[in-house]
Short mmCIF file of C-alpha atoms in Angstrom, two decimals:
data_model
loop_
_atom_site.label_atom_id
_atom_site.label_comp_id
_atom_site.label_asym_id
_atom_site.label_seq_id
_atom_site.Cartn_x
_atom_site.Cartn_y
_atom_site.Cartn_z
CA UNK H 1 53.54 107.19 87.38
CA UNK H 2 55.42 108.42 90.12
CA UNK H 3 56.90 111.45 91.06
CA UNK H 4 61.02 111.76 91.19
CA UNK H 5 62.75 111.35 93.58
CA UNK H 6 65.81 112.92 95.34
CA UNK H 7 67.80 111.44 98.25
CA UNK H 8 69.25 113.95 99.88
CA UNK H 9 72.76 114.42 101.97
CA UNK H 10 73.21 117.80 103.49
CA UNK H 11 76.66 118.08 104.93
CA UNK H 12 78.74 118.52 101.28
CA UNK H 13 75.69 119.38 99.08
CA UNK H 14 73.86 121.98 100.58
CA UNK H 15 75.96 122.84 103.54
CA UNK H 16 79.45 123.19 102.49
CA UNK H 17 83.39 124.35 103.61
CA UNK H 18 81.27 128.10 103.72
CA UNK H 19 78.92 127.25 105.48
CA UNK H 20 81.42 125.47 108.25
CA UNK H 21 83.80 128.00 108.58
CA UNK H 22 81.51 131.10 108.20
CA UNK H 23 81.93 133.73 111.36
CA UNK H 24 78.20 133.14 111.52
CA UNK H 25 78.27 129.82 113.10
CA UNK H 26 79.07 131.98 115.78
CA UNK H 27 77.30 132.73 118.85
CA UNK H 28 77.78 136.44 119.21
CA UNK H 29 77.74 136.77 114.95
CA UNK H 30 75.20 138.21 112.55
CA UNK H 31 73.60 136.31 110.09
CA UNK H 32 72.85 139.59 108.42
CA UNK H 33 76.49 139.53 107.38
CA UNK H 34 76.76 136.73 104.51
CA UNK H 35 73.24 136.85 102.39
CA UNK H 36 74.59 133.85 100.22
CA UNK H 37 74.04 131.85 103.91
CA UNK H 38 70.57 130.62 104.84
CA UNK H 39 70.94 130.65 108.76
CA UNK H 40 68.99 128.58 111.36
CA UNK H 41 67.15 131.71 113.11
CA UNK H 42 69.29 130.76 116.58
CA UNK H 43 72.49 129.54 115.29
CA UNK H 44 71.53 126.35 116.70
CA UNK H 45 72.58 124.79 113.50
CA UNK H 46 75.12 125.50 110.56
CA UNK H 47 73.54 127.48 107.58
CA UNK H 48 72.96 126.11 104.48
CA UNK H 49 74.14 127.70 101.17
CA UNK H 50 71.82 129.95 99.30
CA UNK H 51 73.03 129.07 95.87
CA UNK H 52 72.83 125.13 96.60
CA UNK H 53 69.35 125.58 97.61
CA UNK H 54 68.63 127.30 94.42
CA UNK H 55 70.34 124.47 92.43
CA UNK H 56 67.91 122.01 93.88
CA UNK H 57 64.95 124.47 94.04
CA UNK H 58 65.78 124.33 90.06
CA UNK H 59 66.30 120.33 90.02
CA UNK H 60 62.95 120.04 91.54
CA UNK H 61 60.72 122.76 89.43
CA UNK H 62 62.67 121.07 86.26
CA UNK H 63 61.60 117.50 87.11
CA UNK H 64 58.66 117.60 89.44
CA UNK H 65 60.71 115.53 92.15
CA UNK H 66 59.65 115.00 95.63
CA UNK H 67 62.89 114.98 98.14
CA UNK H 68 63.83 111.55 100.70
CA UNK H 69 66.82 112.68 103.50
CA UNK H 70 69.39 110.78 103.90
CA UNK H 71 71.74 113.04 105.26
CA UNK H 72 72.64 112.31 108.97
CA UNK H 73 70.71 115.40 109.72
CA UNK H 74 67.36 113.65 109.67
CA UNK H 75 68.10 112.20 112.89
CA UNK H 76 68.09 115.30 114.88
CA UNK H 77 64.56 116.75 115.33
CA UNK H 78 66.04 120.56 115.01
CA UNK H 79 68.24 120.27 112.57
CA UNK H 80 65.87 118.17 110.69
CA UNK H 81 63.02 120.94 111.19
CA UNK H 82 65.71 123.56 110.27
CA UNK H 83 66.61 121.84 106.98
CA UNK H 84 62.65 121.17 106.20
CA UNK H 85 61.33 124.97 106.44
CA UNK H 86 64.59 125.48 104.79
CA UNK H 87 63.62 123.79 101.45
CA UNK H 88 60.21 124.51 101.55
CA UNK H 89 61.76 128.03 101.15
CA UNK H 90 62.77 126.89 98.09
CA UNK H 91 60.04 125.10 96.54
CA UNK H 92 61.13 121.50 97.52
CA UNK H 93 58.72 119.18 99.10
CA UNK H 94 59.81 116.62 101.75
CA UNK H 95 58.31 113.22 101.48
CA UNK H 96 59.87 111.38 103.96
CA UNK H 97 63.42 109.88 105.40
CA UNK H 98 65.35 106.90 104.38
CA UNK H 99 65.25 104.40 107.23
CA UNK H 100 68.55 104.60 109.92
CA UNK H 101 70.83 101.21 108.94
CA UNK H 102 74.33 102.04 109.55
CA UNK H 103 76.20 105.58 108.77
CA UNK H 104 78.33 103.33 106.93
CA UNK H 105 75.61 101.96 104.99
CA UNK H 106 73.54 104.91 103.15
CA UNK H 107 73.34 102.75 99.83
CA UNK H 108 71.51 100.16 101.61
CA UNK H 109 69.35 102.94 103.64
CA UNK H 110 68.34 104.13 99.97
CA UNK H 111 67.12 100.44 98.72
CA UNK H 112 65.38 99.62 101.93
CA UNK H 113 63.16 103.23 101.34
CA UNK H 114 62.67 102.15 97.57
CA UNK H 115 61.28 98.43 98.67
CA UNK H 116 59.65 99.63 101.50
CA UNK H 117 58.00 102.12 99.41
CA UNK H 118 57.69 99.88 96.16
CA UNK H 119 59.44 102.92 94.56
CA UNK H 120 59.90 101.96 90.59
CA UNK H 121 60.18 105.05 89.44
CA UNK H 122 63.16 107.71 88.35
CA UNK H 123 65.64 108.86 91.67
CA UNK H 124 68.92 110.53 92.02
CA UNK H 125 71.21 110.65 95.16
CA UNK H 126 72.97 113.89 95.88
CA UNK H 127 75.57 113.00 98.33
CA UNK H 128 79.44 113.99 98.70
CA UNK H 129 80.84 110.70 99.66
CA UNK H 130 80.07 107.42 100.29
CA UNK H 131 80.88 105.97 96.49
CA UNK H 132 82.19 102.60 97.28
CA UNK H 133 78.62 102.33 99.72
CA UNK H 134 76.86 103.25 96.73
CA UNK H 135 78.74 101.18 94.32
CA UNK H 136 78.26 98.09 96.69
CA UNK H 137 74.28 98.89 96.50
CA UNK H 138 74.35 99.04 92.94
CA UNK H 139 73.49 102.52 92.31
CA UNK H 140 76.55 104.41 90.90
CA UNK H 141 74.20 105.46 87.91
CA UNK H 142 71.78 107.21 89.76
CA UNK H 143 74.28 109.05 92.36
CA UNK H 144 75.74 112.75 91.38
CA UNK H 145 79.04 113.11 93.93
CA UNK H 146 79.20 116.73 95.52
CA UNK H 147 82.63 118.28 97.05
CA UNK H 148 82.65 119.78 100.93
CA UNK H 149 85.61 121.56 100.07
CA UNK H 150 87.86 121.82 96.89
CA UNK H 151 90.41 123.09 98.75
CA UNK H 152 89.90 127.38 98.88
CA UNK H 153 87.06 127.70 101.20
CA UNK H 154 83.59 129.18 100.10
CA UNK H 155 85.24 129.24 96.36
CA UNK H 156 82.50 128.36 94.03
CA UNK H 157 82.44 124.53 92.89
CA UNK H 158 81.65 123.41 95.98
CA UNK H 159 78.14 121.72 97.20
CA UNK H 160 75.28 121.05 94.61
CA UNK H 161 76.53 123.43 91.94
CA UNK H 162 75.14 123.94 88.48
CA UNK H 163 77.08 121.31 86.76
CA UNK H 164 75.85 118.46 89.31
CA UNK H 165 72.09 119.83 89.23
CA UNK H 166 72.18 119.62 85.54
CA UNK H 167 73.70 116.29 86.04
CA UNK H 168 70.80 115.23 88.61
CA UNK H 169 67.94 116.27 86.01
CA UNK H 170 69.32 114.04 83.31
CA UNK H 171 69.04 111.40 85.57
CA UNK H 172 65.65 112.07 86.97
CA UNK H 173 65.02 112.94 83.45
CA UNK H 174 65.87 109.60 81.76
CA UNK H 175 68.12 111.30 79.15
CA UNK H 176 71.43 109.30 79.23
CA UNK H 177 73.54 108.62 81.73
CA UNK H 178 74.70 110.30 84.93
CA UNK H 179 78.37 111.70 83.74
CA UNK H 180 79.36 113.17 87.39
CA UNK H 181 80.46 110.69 89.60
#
C-alpha cells in the first residue's frame, strides 16, 4: 500500500500574515528576535511559522505521509531548497512536486501528479485558497482550507493550525469525512 500523501501550499499554511509582516523580513533585522519564525539563514526568503511546521511535523509522524509541493514556491530553486531543509527539520519527507499547469489551475496540477504517479492511495491538500479550482477537480473531500490572515496579524488561527491538522489526519486516516473546508 502506499504511503500518504500531502500536497502542500506554503504561502497561507505554513507561511502566514506573521510571517509577511514580521520586522525580520528585513534586511538589517535579526532573526534571533521572533523564535516562533523559522528564517531562511539570509533573509532571502520569508520565514515560515514554527508552530505550522509542528502541525504538519505531527500530521506526518501520525499518518506516515510523504509530502508533494504545490505551493508556487516549488518553482524557485531557493525558496524551494529553503522550504525543503525546512521540513526535513521537522520530520517531513519531500517526495516530489506537482507538475506546473496554470497558477489558476492547482486542482488539475494535483490529478495530473496522482495519474502520472498512478497514486491510489489516501492524500490531503493543505492549501488556503483555490476552492472553486479544487471543487472543479473534484476534490473538495480531500482539501483542508487554511487562512493567511484572519484579520489581527500573527493572532493564532492562522496557517495549518491544530484544528486543520487534526482535520488532515482524518482524511489521510480514512475516518470520516474532511469537516474543514
Amino acid at each position: 500500500m502506499s504511503r500518504p500523501i500531502v500536497f502542500l501550499d506554503c504561502d497561507g499554511v505554513l507561511a502566514n500574515s506573521h510571517a509577511h509582516s514580521s520586522p525580520q523580513w528585513c534586511e538589517d533585522a535579526s532573526y534571533d528576535s521572533d523564535p516562533t519564525l523559522f528564517p531562511h539563514s539570509e533573509n532571502a526568503h520569508v520565514p515560515l511559522e514554527c508552530p505550522c511546521l509542528e502541525q504538519l511535523g505531527r500530521i506526518v509522524r501520525t499518518t506516515g505521509a510523504d509530502v508533494v509541493l504545490s505551493t508556487t514556491w516549488r518553482h524557485n530553486v531557493e525558496q524551494r531548497a529553503f522550504l525543503v531543509v525546512a521540513l526535513a527539520t521537522y520530520g517531513v519527507h519531500v517526495i516530489g512536486d506537482t507538475p506546473n499547469i496554470d497558477f489558476n489551475r492547482r486542482g488539475d496540477e494535483v490529478v495530473a501528479w496522482l495519474k502520472e504517479n498512478a497514486f491510489d492511495g489516501r492524500f490531503v491538500i493543505l492549501d488556503d485558497g483555490h476552492y472553486s479550482d479544487f471543487a472543479q477537480a473534484g476534490l473538495l473531500d480531500h482539501l483542508v482550507i487554511t487562512t493567511m490572515c484572519d484579520g489581527i496579524v500573527g493572532r493564532p488561527g492562522e496557517g495549518l493550525t491544530q484544528i486543520a491538522a487534526d482535520a488532515a489526519i482524518q482524511v489521510l486516516s480514512g475516518r470520516g469525512e474532511n469537516t474543514v473546508r
